[in-house]
PDB file of C-alpha atoms in Angstrom:
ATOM      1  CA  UNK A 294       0.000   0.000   0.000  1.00 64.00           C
ATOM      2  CA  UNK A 295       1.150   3.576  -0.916  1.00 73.00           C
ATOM      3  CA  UNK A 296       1.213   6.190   1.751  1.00 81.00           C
ATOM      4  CA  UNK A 297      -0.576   9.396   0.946  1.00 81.00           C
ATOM      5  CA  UNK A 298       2.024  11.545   0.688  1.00 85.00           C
ATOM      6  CA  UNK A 299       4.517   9.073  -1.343  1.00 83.00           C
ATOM      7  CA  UNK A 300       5.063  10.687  -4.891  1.00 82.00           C
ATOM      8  CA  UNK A 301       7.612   8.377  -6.002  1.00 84.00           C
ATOM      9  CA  UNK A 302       6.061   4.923  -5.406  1.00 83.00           C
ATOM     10  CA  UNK A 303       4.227   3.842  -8.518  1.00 77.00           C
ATOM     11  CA  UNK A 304       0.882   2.008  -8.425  1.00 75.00           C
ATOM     12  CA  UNK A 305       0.465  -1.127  -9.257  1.00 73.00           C
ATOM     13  CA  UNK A 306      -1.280  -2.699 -12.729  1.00 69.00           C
ATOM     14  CA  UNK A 307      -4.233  -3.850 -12.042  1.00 71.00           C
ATOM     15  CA  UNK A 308      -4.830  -5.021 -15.983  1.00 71.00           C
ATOM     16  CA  UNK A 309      -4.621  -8.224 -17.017  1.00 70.00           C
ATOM     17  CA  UNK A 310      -1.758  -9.079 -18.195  1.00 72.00           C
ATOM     18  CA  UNK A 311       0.068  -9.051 -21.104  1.00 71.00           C
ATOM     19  CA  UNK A 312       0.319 -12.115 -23.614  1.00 74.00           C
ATOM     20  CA  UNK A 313       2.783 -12.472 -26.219  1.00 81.00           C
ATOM     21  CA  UNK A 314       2.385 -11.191 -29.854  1.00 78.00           C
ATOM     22  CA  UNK A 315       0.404  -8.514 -31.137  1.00 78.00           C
ATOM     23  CA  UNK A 316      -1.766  -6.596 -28.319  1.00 71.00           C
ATOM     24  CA  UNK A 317      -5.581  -6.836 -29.233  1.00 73.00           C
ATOM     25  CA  UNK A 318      -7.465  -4.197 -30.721  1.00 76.00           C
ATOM     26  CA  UNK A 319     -10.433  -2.699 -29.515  1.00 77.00           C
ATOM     27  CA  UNK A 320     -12.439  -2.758 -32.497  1.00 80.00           C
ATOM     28  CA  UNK A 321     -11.207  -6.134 -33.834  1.00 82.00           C
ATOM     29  CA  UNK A 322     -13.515  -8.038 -36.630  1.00 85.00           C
ATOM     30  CA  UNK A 323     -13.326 -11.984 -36.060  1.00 86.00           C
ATOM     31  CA  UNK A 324     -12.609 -14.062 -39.079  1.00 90.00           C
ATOM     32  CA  UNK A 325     -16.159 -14.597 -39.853  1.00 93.00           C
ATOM     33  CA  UNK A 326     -17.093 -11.132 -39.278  1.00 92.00           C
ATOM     34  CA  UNK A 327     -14.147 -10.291 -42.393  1.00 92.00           C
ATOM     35  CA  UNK A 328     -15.011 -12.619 -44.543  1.00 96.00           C
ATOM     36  CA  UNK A 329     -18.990 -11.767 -44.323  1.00 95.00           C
ATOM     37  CA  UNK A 330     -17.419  -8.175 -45.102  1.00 94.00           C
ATOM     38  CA  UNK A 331     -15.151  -9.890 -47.877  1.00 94.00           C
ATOM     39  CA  UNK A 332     -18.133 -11.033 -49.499  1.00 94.00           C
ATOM     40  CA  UNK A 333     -20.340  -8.496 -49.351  1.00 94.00           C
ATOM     41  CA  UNK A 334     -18.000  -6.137 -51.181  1.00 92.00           C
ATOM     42  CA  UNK A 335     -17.135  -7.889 -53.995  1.00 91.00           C
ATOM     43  CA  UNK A 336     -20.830  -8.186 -54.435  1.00 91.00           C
ATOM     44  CA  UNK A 337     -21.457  -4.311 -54.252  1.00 91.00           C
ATOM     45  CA  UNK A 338     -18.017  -3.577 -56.224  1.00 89.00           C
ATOM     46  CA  UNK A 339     -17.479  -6.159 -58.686  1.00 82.00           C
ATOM     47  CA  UNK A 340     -13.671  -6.141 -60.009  1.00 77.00           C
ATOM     48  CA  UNK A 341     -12.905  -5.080 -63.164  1.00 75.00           C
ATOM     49  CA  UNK A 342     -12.493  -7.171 -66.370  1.00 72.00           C
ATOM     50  CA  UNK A 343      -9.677  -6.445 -68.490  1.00 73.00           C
ATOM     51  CA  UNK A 344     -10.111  -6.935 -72.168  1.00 71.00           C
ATOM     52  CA  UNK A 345      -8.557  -5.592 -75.597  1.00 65.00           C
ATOM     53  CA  UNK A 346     -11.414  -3.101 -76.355  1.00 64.00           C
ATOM     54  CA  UNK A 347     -11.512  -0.001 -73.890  1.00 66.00           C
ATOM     55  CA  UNK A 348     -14.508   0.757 -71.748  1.00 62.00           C
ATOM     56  CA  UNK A 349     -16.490   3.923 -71.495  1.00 65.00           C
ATOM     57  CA  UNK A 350     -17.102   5.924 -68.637  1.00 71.00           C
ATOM     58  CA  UNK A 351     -20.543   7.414 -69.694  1.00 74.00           C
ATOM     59  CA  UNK A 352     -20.792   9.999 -67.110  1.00 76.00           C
ATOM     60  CA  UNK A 353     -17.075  11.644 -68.261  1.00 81.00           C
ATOM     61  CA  UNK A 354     -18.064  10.927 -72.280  1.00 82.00           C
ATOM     62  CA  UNK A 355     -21.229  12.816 -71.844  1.00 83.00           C
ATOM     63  CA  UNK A 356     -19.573  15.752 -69.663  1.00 86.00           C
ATOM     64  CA  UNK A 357     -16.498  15.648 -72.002  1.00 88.00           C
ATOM     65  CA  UNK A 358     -18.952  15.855 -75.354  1.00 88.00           C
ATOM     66  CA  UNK A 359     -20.881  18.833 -73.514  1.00 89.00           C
ATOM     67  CA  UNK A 360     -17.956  20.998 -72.891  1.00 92.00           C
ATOM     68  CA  UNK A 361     -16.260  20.318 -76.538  1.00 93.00           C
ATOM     69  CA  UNK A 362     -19.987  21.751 -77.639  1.00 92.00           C
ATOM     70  CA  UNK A 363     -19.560  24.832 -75.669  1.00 94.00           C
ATOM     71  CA  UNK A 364     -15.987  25.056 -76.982  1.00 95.00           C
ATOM     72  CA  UNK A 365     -17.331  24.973 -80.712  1.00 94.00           C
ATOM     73  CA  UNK A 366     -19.925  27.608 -79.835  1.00 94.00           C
ATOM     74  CA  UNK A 367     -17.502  29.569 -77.912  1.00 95.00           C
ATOM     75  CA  UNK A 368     -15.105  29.444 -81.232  1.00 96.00           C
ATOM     76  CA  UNK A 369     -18.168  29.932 -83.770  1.00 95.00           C
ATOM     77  CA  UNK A 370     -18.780  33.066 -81.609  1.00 95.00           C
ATOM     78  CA  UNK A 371     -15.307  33.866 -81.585  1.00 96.00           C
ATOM     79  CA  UNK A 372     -15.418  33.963 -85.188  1.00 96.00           C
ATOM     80  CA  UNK A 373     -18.184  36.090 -85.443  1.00 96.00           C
ATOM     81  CA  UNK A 374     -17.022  38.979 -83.126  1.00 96.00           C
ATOM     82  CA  UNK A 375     -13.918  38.642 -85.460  1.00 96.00           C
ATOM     83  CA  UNK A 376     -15.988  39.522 -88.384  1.00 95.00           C
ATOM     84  CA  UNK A 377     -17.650  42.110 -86.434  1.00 96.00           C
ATOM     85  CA  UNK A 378     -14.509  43.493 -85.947  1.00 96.00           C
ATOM     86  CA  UNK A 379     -12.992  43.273 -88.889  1.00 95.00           C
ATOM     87  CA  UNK A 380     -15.955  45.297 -90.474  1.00 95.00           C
ATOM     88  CA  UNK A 381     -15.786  48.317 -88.113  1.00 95.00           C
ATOM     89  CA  UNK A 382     -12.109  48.390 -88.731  1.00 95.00           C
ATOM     90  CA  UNK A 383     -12.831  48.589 -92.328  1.00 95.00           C
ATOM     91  CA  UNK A 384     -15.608  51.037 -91.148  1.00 95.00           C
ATOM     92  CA  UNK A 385     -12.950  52.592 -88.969  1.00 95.00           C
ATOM     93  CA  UNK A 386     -10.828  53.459 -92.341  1.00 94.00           C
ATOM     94  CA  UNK A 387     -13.582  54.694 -94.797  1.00 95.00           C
ATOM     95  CA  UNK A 388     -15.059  57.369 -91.687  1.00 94.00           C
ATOM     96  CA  UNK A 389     -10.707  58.407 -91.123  1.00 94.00           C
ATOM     97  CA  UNK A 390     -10.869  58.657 -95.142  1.00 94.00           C
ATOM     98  CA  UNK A 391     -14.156  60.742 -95.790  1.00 94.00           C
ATOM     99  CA  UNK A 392     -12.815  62.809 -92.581  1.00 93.00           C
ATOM    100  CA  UNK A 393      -9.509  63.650 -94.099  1.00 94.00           C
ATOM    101  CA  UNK A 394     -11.618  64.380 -97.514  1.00 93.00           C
ATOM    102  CA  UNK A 395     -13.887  66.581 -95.844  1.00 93.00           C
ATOM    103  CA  UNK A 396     -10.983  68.400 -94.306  1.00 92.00           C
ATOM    104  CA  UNK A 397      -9.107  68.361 -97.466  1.00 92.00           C
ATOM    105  CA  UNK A 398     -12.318  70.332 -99.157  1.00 91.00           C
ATOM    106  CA  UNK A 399     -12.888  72.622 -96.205  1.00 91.00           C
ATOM    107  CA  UNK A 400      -9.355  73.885 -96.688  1.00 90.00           C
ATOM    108  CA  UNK A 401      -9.918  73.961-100.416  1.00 90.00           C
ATOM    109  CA  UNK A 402     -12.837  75.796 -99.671  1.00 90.00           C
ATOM    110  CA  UNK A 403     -11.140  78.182 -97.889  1.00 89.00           C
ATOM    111  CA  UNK A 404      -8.520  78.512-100.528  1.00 90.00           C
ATOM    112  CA  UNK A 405     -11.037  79.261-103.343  1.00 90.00           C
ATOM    113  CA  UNK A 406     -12.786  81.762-100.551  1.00 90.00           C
ATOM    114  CA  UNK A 407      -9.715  83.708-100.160  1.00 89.00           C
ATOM    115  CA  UNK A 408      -9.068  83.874-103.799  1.00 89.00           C
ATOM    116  CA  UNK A 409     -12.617  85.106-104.369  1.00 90.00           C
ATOM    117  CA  UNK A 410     -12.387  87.069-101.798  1.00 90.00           C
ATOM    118  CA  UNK A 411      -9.649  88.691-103.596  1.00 90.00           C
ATOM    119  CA  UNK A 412     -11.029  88.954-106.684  1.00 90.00           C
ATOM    120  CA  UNK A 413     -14.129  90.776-104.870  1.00 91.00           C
ATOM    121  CA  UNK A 414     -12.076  92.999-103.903  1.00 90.00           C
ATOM    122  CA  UNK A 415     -10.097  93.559-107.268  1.00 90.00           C
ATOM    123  CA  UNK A 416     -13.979  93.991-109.039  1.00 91.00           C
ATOM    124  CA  UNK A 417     -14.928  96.483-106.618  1.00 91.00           C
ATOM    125  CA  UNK A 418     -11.813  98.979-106.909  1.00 91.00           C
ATOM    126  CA  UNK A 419     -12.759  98.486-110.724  1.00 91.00           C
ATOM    127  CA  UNK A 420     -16.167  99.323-110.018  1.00 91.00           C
ATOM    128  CA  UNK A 421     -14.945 101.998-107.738  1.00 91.00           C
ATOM    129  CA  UNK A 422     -12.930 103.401-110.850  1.00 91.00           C
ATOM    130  CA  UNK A 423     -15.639 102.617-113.798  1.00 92.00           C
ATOM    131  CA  UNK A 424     -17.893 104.746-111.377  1.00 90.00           C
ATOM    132  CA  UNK A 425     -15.435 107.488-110.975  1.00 90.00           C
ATOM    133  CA  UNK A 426     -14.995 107.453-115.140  1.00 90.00           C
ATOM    134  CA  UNK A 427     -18.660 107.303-115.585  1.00 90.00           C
ATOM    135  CA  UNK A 428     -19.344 110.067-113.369  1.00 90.00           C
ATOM    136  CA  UNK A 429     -16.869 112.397-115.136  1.00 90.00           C
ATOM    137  CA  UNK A 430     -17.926 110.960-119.045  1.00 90.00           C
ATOM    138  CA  UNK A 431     -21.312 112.167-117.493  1.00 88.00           C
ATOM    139  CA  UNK A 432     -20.105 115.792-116.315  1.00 88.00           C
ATOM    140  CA  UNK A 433     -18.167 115.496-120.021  1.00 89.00           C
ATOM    141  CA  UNK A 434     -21.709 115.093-121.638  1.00 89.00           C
ATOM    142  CA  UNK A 435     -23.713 117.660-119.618  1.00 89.00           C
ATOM    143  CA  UNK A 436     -21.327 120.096-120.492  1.00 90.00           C
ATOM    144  CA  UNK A 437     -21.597 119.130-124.401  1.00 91.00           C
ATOM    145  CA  UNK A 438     -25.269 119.260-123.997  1.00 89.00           C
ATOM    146  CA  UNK A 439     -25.224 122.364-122.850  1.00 90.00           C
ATOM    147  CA  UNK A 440     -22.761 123.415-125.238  1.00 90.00           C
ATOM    148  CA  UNK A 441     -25.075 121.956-128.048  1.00 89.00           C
ATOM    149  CA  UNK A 442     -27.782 124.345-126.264  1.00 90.00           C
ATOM    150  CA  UNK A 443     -26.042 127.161-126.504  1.00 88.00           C
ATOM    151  CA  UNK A 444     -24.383 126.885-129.905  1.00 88.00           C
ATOM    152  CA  UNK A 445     -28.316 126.065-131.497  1.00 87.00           C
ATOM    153  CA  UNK A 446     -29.589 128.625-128.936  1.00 86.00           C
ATOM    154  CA  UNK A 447     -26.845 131.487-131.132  1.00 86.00           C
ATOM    155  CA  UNK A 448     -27.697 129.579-134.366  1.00 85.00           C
ATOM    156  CA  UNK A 449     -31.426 130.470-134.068  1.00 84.00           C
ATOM    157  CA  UNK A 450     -30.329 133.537-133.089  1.00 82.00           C
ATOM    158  CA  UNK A 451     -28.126 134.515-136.441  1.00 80.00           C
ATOM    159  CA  UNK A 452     -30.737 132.815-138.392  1.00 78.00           C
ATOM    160  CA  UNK A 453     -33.136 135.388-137.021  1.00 78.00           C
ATOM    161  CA  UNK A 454     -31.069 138.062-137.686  1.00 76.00           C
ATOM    162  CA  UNK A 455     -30.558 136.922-141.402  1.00 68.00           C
ATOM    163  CA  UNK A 456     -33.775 136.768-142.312  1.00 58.00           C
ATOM    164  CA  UNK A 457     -36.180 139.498-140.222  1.00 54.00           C
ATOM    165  CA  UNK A 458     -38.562 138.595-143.172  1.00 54.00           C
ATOM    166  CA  UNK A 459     -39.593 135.064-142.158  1.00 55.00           C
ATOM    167  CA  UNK A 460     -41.350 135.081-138.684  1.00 54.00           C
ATOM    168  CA  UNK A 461     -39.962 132.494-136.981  1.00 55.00           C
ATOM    169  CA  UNK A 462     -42.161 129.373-136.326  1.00 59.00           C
ATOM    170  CA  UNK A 463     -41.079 128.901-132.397  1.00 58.00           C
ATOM    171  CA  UNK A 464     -40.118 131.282-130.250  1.00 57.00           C
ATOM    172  CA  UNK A 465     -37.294 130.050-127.657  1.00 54.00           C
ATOM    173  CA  UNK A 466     -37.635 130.799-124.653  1.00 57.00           C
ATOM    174  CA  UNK A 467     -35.428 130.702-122.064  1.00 55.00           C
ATOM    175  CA  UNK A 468     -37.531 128.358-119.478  1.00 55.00           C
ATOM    176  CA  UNK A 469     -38.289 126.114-122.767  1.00 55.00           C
ATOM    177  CA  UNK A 470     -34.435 125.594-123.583  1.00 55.00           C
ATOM    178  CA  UNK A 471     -34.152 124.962-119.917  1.00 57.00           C
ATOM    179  CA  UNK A 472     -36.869 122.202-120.288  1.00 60.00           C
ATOM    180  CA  UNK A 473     -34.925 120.681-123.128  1.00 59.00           C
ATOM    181  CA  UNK A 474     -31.899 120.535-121.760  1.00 59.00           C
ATOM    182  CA  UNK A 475     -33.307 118.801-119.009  1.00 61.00           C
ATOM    183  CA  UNK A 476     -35.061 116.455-120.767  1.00 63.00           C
ATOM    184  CA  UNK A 477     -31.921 115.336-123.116  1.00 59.00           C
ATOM    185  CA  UNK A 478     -29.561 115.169-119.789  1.00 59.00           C
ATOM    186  CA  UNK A 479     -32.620 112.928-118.440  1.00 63.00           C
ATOM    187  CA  UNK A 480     -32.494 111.263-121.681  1.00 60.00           C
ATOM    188  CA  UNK A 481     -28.701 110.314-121.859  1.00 58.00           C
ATOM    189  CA  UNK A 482     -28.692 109.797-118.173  1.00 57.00           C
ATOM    190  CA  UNK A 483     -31.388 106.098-119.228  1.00 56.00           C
ATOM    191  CA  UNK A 484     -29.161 105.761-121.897  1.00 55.00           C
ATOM    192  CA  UNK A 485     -25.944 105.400-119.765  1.00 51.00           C
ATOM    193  CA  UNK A 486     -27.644 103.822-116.634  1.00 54.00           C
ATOM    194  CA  UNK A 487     -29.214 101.104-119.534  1.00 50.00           C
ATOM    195  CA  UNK A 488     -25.260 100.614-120.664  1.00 49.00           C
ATOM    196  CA  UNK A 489     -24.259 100.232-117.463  1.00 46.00           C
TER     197      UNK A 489
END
């Protein structure tokens, strides 16, 4: 017997004990219980045949088969987003051509509208200058018309003289040459602005 406060003493095995070999396991099957196991699983698991040809796992064939499918219709639609984008490329290069056209006339535009622009301006210092040599061509005439005036105004005149005999038919006055001068200068004035 131990005392109580003896640490070093060791109790004593109260187990059966030990027999040679292997120590028993707990949850040890007898040799019937294996062989009832034995059976049993080669019933549920039959072994495998070997022959020449190769068996099929159906499951795998099918799953296999399903994803080359989706790897067809992923390439078909690979192929058609290549098409896709092989048109708007070619797209792409018509709208960058008409652009660069369009720009290409816009500055051509604005080359012809500068040179017009010059021209304008050419025409209307002509103009300006036609103007300024009509005006004076039309003091020129008025001041032949009225010369014309006078010079009939003295022939009348020395024709009276001449002949005291012969009454004249018309008698000129001076508001009636007036009037006639005014109507010829009104006259040539059509004339040139019909020219013009």
């Amino acid at each position: 017997m131990k005392q109580p406060n003896d640490t070093k003493t060791l109790d004593l095995l109260t187990d059966e004990k030990r027999s040679r070999g292997r120590p028993r396991l707990e949850g040890a099957k007898s040799q019937a219980e294996r062989a009832r196991l034995y059976r049993l699983n080669k019933k549920l698991n039959p072994p495998v045949v070997k022959s020449g040809a190769w068996t099929r796992d159906t499951d795998s064939t099918a799953l296999v088969s399903s994803l080359h499918a989706d790897v067809e219709a992923l390439r078909e639609q690979l192929r058609q987003r290549d098409t896709e984008i092989a048109a708007l490329r070619r797209e792409n290069a018509l709208v960058i051509d008409e652009r660069t056209k369009a720009f290409a006339a816009v500055a051509n535009a604005s080359a012809c509208i500068s040179v017009m622009e010059k021209d304008i301006l050419r025409l209307e210092s002509e103009c300006a200058v036609l103007d300024g040599l009509r005006d004076s061509l039309m003091g020129d005439v008025l001041m032949l018309h009225d010369e014309v005036i006078r010079l009939e105004a003295l022939n009348k005149r020395d024709a009276s003289q001449k002949t005291p005999a012969k009454p004249s038919r018309k008698i000129v006055t001076k508001k009636a040459s007036s009037s006639k001068s005014r109507d010829a200068s009104q006259k040539i004035d059509g004339d040139l602005n019909w020219s013009a």
